[in-house]
Coordinates of C-alpha atoms in Angstrom, one line a residue:
M30 CA 115.1 116.4 75.3
K31 CA 117.5 118.7 77.2
M32 CA 121.2 118.0 76.8
K33 CA 121.4 116.7 80.4
M34 CA 118.7 114.2 79.9
E35 CA 120.3 113.1 76.6
D36 CA 123.5 112.4 78.5
S37 CA 121.6 110.4 81.1
V38 CA 119.9 108.3 78.4
A39 CA 123.2 107.6 76.7
A40 CA 124.8 106.6 80.0
V41 CA 122.0 104.2 80.9
E42 CA 122.0 102.7 77.4
K43 CA 125.7 102.0 77.9
I44 CA 125.0 100.4 81.3
I45 CA 122.4 98.0 80.0
G46 CA 124.1 97.5 76.6
Y47 CA 121.1 98.4 74.6
T48 CA 120.4 101.3 72.2
F49 CA 116.8 102.5 72.1
R50 CA 115.0 103.2 68.9
N51 CA 112.5 105.4 70.9
K52 CA 114.7 107.2 73.5
N53 CA 111.6 108.8 75.0
L54 CA 110.8 105.5 76.6
L55 CA 114.0 105.5 78.6
E56 CA 113.6 109.2 79.5
E57 CA 110.1 108.3 80.9
A58 CA 111.5 105.3 82.7
L59 CA 114.0 107.5 84.6
T60 CA 111.5 110.2 85.6
H61 CA 109.8 110.2 89.0
S62 CA 106.3 111.6 89.5
S63 CA 107.7 114.5 91.5
Y64 CA 109.6 115.9 88.5
P65 CA 107.5 118.8 87.0
E66 CA 106.0 118.9 83.5
S67 CA 107.3 115.4 82.5
V68 CA 105.7 112.0 82.0
S69 CA 106.7 109.8 84.9
Y70 CA 107.6 106.1 84.9
E71 CA 104.3 105.0 86.5
R72 CA 102.8 103.4 83.4
L73 CA 106.0 101.7 82.5
E74 CA 106.4 100.4 86.1
F75 CA 103.0 98.8 85.8
I76 CA 104.1 96.6 82.9
G77 CA 107.6 96.3 84.2
D78 CA 106.5 94.7 87.4
A79 CA 104.7 92.0 85.4
V80 CA 107.3 91.4 82.7
L81 CA 110.2 91.1 85.1
G82 CA 108.3 88.5 87.1
H83 CA 107.5 86.6 83.9
A84 CA 111.1 86.7 82.7
I85 CA 112.5 85.5 86.0
S86 CA 109.8 82.8 86.2
N87 CA 110.8 81.5 82.8
H88 CA 114.5 81.5 83.8
L89 CA 113.9 79.7 87.1
F90 CA 111.6 77.1 85.4
L91 CA 114.3 76.2 82.9
V92 CA 117.2 76.2 85.4
Y93 CA 115.5 74.3 88.3
T94 CA 113.9 71.4 86.5
N95 CA 113.3 69.3 89.6
V96 CA 112.1 72.0 92.0
D97 CA 108.4 72.3 92.9
Q98 CA 106.1 75.3 92.5
R99 CA 106.5 76.5 96.1
Q100 CA 110.3 76.8 95.9
L101 CA 110.1 78.4 92.5
S102 CA 107.7 81.0 94.0
L103 CA 110.2 81.7 96.8
L104 CA 113.0 82.1 94.3
R105 CA 111.0 84.4 92.1
S106 CA 110.0 86.6 95.1
A107 CA 113.6 86.9 96.2
N108 CA 114.7 88.0 92.8
V109 CA 112.1 90.6 92.2
S110 CA 111.8 92.0 95.8
T111 CA 112.2 95.7 96.4
E112 CA 115.5 95.1 98.3
K113 CA 116.9 93.0 95.4
L114 CA 115.9 95.4 92.6
A115 CA 117.0 98.5 94.5
R116 CA 120.4 97.0 95.0
A117 CA 120.5 96.2 91.3
A118 CA 119.8 99.9 90.6
V119 CA 122.7 101.0 92.8
S120 CA 125.1 98.3 91.7
N121 CA 124.6 99.5 88.1
C122 CA 124.6 103.2 89.0
L123 CA 121.1 103.7 87.7
H124 CA 120.3 105.8 90.8
R125 CA 122.5 108.6 89.5
Y126 CA 120.3 109.2 86.5
I127 CA 116.8 109.4 88.1
R128 CA 115.0 112.7 87.7
L129 CA 113.1 113.7 90.8
K130 CA 112.3 116.8 92.9
T131 CA 111.8 115.4 96.4
H132 CA 114.7 116.3 98.7
S133 CA 113.9 113.7 101.4
L134 CA 113.7 110.9 98.7
A135 CA 117.0 112.0 97.2
E136 CA 118.6 111.9 100.6
H137 CA 117.1 108.4 101.3
I138 CA 118.6 107.2 98.0
R139 CA 122.0 108.6 98.9
E140 CA 121.9 106.9 102.3
F141 CA 120.9 103.6 100.8
A142 CA 123.6 103.8 98.1
A143 CA 126.2 104.4 100.7
A144 CA 125.0 101.4 102.7
V145 CA 125.1 99.2 99.6
E146 CA 128.6 100.3 99.0
Q147 CA 129.5 99.0 102.4
E148 CA 128.0 95.6 101.5
K149 CA 130.5 95.0 98.7
G150 CA 132.5 91.8 99.2
R151 CA 129.9 90.3 101.6
A152 CA 127.4 87.6 101.0
I153 CA 124.3 88.5 99.0
V154 CA 121.7 90.5 101.0
L155 CA 118.3 88.9 100.7
Y156 CA 116.1 90.6 103.2
G157 CA 117.4 94.1 103.7
G158 CA 120.4 95.7 105.2
A159 CA 121.3 98.7 107.4
V160 CA 119.1 101.1 105.3
K161 CA 115.7 100.2 104.0
A162 CA 115.6 100.2 100.2
P163 CA 113.7 103.2 98.6
K164 CA 110.9 101.8 96.5
V165 CA 111.7 104.3 93.8
L166 CA 114.9 102.4 92.9
A167 CA 113.1 99.1 92.4
D168 CA 110.4 101.0 90.4
V169 CA 113.1 102.4 88.1
V170 CA 114.6 99.0 87.4
E171 CA 111.1 97.7 86.5
S172 CA 110.5 100.8 84.4
V173 CA 113.7 100.4 82.5
A174 CA 112.9 96.8 81.8
A175 CA 109.5 97.8 80.6
A176 CA 111.0 100.5 78.3
V177 CA 113.3 97.9 76.7
Y178 CA 110.4 95.4 76.4
V179 CA 108.2 98.0 74.6
D180 CA 111.1 99.1 72.4
L181 CA 111.7 95.5 71.4
D182 CA 108.0 95.2 70.3
F183 CA 107.2 93.1 73.5
D184 CA 109.7 90.4 72.8
L185 CA 110.3 88.6 76.2
K186 CA 113.2 86.5 75.0
K187 CA 115.1 89.5 73.7
L188 CA 114.3 91.5 76.9
W189 CA 115.9 88.7 79.0
V190 CA 119.1 88.8 77.0
V191 CA 119.3 92.6 77.6
I192 CA 118.1 92.8 81.2
R193 CA 119.7 89.7 82.8
G194 CA 123.0 91.4 83.5
L195 CA 121.3 94.1 85.3
L196 CA 119.8 91.6 87.8
E197 CA 123.0 89.8 88.6
P198 CA 123.7 88.1 90.9
I199 CA 120.5 86.1 90.6
V200 CA 119.4 84.6 93.9
T201 CA 119.8 80.8 93.8
L202 CA 118.2 78.0 95.7
N203 CA 121.4 77.6 97.7
D204 CA 121.3 81.3 98.7
L205 CA 117.8 80.8 100.2
E206 CA 118.9 77.6 102.0
Q207 CA 122.0 79.4 103.5
K208 CA 120.0 82.5 104.6
P209 CA 116.6 81.5 106.0
Q210 CA 113.9 84.1 105.9
P211 CA 113.7 86.3 109.1
V212 CA 110.2 85.0 109.9
T213 CA 111.4 81.5 109.8
M214 CA 114.4 82.4 112.0
L215 CA 112.1 84.0 114.5
Y216 CA 110.0 80.9 114.8
E217 CA 113.0 78.7 115.0
I218 CA 114.6 80.7 117.9
C219 CA 111.4 80.7 119.8
H220 CA 110.9 77.0 119.2
K221 CA 114.3 76.2 120.6
N222 CA 113.6 78.2 123.7
G223 CA 110.1 77.0 124.4
K224 CA 108.5 80.3 123.6
K225 CA 105.3 81.0 121.6
V226 CA 105.5 83.6 118.9
D227 CA 102.6 85.4 117.3
I228 CA 102.7 88.0 114.5
R229 CA 99.7 90.3 114.2
H230 CA 98.8 92.8 111.5
S231 CA 96.9 96.1 111.5
R232 CA 96.4 98.9 109.0
N233 CA 96.2 102.6 109.4
G234 CA 95.6 104.4 106.1
D235 CA 98.3 103.5 103.7
K236 CA 100.5 102.0 106.4
S237 CA 100.6 98.3 107.4
T238 CA 101.9 97.5 110.8
A239 CA 103.3 94.1 112.0
S240 CA 103.6 93.4 115.7
V241 CA 105.6 90.5 117.1
Y242 CA 104.4 89.0 120.4
V243 CA 106.6 86.6 122.3
D244 CA 104.8 84.7 125.1
G245 CA 101.9 87.2 124.8
E246 CA 104.1 90.3 125.2
L247 CA 104.8 92.9 122.5
F248 CA 108.4 92.4 121.4
A249 CA 108.8 94.3 118.1
V250 CA 106.9 96.5 115.8
A251 CA 107.5 97.6 112.2
S252 CA 105.4 99.6 109.6
S253 CA 105.5 99.8 105.8
D254 CA 103.2 100.6 102.9
Q255 CA 103.5 96.8 102.1
K256 CA 102.3 94.2 104.5
D257 CA 105.0 91.7 103.7
I258 CA 107.8 94.2 104.3
A259 CA 106.3 95.2 107.6
K260 CA 106.3 91.5 108.6
L261 CA 109.9 91.0 107.5
D262 CA 111.1 94.1 109.3
A263 CA 109.3 93.2 112.5
A264 CA 110.7 89.7 112.4
K265 CA 114.2 91.0 111.8
S266 CA 114.0 93.3 114.7
A267 CA 112.6 90.6 117.0
V268 CA 115.4 88.1 115.9
Q269 CA 118.1 90.7 116.7
K270 CA 116.6 91.3 120.2
L271 CA 116.1 87.6 120.9
E272 CA 119.6 86.7 119.9
R273 CA 120.9 89.2 122.5
V274 CA 118.7 87.9 125.4
L275 CA 118.1 84.2 124.7
P276 CA 120.6 81.3 124.7
I277 CA 120.2 79.4 121.4
T278 CA 119.5 76.0 123.1
T279 CA 116.8 73.4 122.5
T280 CA 114.3 72.7 125.3
T281 CA 112.4 69.5 125.2
P282 CA 109.0 68.8 126.7
D283 CA 109.2 65.9 129.3
N284 CA 106.5 63.9 127.5
C285 CA 108.6 63.7 124.3
K286 CA 111.9 62.6 125.9
G287 CA 113.5 59.2 125.5
L288 CA 115.2 57.3 128.3
D289 CA 118.5 59.1 127.7
G290 CA 116.8 62.5 127.8
T291 CA 116.8 63.0 124.1
F292 CA 113.8 64.1 122.0
E293 CA 112.1 61.2 120.3
I294 CA 109.1 60.5 118.1
E295 CA 108.2 57.1 116.7
E296 CA 109.1 56.8 113.0
P297 CA 109.9 60.5 112.7
K298 CA 111.3 60.4 109.2
Q299 CA 108.1 58.8 107.8
K300 CA 105.9 61.2 109.8
L301 CA 107.9 64.2 108.6
Y302 CA 107.7 63.0 105.0
A303 CA 103.9 62.5 105.3
L304 CA 103.5 65.9 107.0
C305 CA 105.3 67.7 104.2
G306 CA 103.2 65.7 101.6
R307 CA 99.9 66.8 103.3
K308 CA 101.1 70.5 103.3
K309 CA 102.3 70.2 99.7
W310 CA 105.8 71.2 100.8
P311 CA 109.0 69.9 99.2
T312 CA 110.4 66.6 100.4
P313 CA 112.7 67.1 103.5
V314 CA 116.4 67.3 102.7
Y315 CA 118.9 65.5 105.0
S316 CA 122.6 66.4 105.2
I317 CA 125.3 64.8 107.4
E318 CA 126.9 67.8 109.3
R319 CA 129.4 65.7 111.3
D320 CA 131.0 62.3 110.8
E321 CA 133.6 61.6 113.4
G322 CA 135.3 58.8 115.4
T323 CA 136.7 55.4 114.6
P324 CA 134.8 52.7 112.7
Q325 CA 134.0 51.1 116.0
N326 CA 132.9 54.3 117.7
K327 CA 131.3 56.6 115.1
I328 CA 129.4 59.8 115.8
F329 CA 127.0 61.3 113.3
V330 CA 125.1 64.6 113.4
T331 CA 122.5 65.2 110.7
S332 CA 120.5 68.3 109.7
V333 CA 117.1 68.4 108.0
Q334 CA 115.7 71.2 105.9
V335 CA 112.0 71.8 105.2
A336 CA 110.9 74.6 102.8
T337 CA 107.7 76.3 104.2
P338 CA 105.8 79.3 102.7
D339 CA 107.8 81.5 105.1
G340 CA 111.2 80.2 104.0
T341 CA 113.5 77.3 104.7
L342 CA 113.6 75.9 108.3
K343 CA 116.7 73.9 109.3
M344 CA 117.1 71.8 112.4
L345 CA 120.2 70.0 113.7
G346 CA 119.8 66.5 115.2
E347 CA 121.6 65.1 118.2
E348 CA 124.8 63.0 118.2
K349 CA 124.1 59.4 117.2
S350 CA 126.1 56.3 116.5
R351 CA 124.2 55.5 113.3
V352 CA 123.3 57.7 110.3
K353 CA 119.7 56.4 110.4
D354 CA 119.3 57.4 114.1
S355 CA 120.9 60.8 113.5
Q356 CA 118.3 61.4 110.7
N357 CA 115.5 60.4 113.0
S358 CA 116.7 62.8 115.7
A359 CA 116.7 65.7 113.2
A360 CA 113.3 64.7 111.9
S361 CA 111.9 64.5 115.5
L362 CA 113.2 68.0 116.3
M363 CA 111.8 69.4 113.1
I364 CA 108.4 68.0 113.8
R365 CA 108.4 69.5 117.2
A366 CA 109.5 72.9 115.8
L367 CA 106.7 72.9 113.3
L368 CA 104.1 71.9 115.9
Q369 CA 105.2 74.5 118.4
G370 CA 105.3 77.2 115.7
Q371 CA 101.7 76.3 114.7
L372 CA 103.0 75.8 111.1
V373 CA 101.1 72.5 110.8

C-alpha cells in the first residue's frame, strides 16, 4: 500500500476502534469503483448490506420485546437507510478517506457533508435533509462493516461490538412516532382538507419516477435510482407545497356529523381496534394531549396513533368532557382518515 493509504487505514482503524489483521480489507472498503487499478468495495458492500441489516435486526429484537414485526421492520429500515448510513459516514469523518476519481461525486459528498454539519444540534434527520445523501457514503459504511465482519472470521456478535458506535444515534421507536414518514404526512394533510392523493410510479432505464397527484392534478415529481427514495422525495416536496397553500384543518362529510357538528362513528374504538387487527397492524395507541378545567367542568383532548406500512399516522380528537368520549373522537377521525386515504 502507498503511504497515503496506510495513513487512511490507520485513521479509520482509530475511528472505529478496531485494528485489522488483514488491512487490505479496509483498503478495499474505502475504494470506489472509479479509482483506477484498485479493487473496489463492491463485493464487500454486497455482504455489508446483509450483515448490517442482520446486526440491527438482532439489536431491535432484543431491545423491543413487545413490538410486533411491522414496527421492527420500520425501525430496521430507518436505521439502515441511505440517509442514515450516509450521515454516519460524515459524522465519523469516513468520507475524508474514500478513494475515488469522479469530480462530480466528490463535489456531491462535500455539499452533503456541509449540509450535515448544519444539522448538528438539531433533532435526528430520518428522511433526508437539504442535500440528498450520496449513496457512496452509505456503501462505504456497509463495506467497512463487512471488512470488520470478514476480519473477525464472520463473528456477528463481535462485529456489533465494533460497529455499533459508528451507527449512533440509533433510531428509536419514539423517533419514528415523533417524525411521521413523509408519505404518511402527505396522506394526513390531504385527509384533513378533503383532498384525494394518488402516488404513481414509472421507470425510465435505471431511474424510477414518483408522481404525486392531488385531486387528479400533478402536484410533485421526484426521480431516483431507488423506487422508495423517489416516493419519499416526491412526498416531501408535495407536503412542503401543501403546507404553504392549504390550511391544516379538518373537514367533515355531512353524513358523518353528530348533532353538534362533530365527526362521529358508532363504537369507533372497537372498530379501529378491529380494523388494525384485520390489517395486522399494531394496536392503536391513545394519549391524553390536554387535561384542563375544574373537576366539574373538565376538557380532554386525546390523540391516537396507528402504525401503517408507510409510517405512523397520528390524529387529534375534539374537545370532550370525558376521557372515553375524547378517545372515541380521535378514533372516529382516524377511521375517516384511513378510509379517505384508501389505506383500508
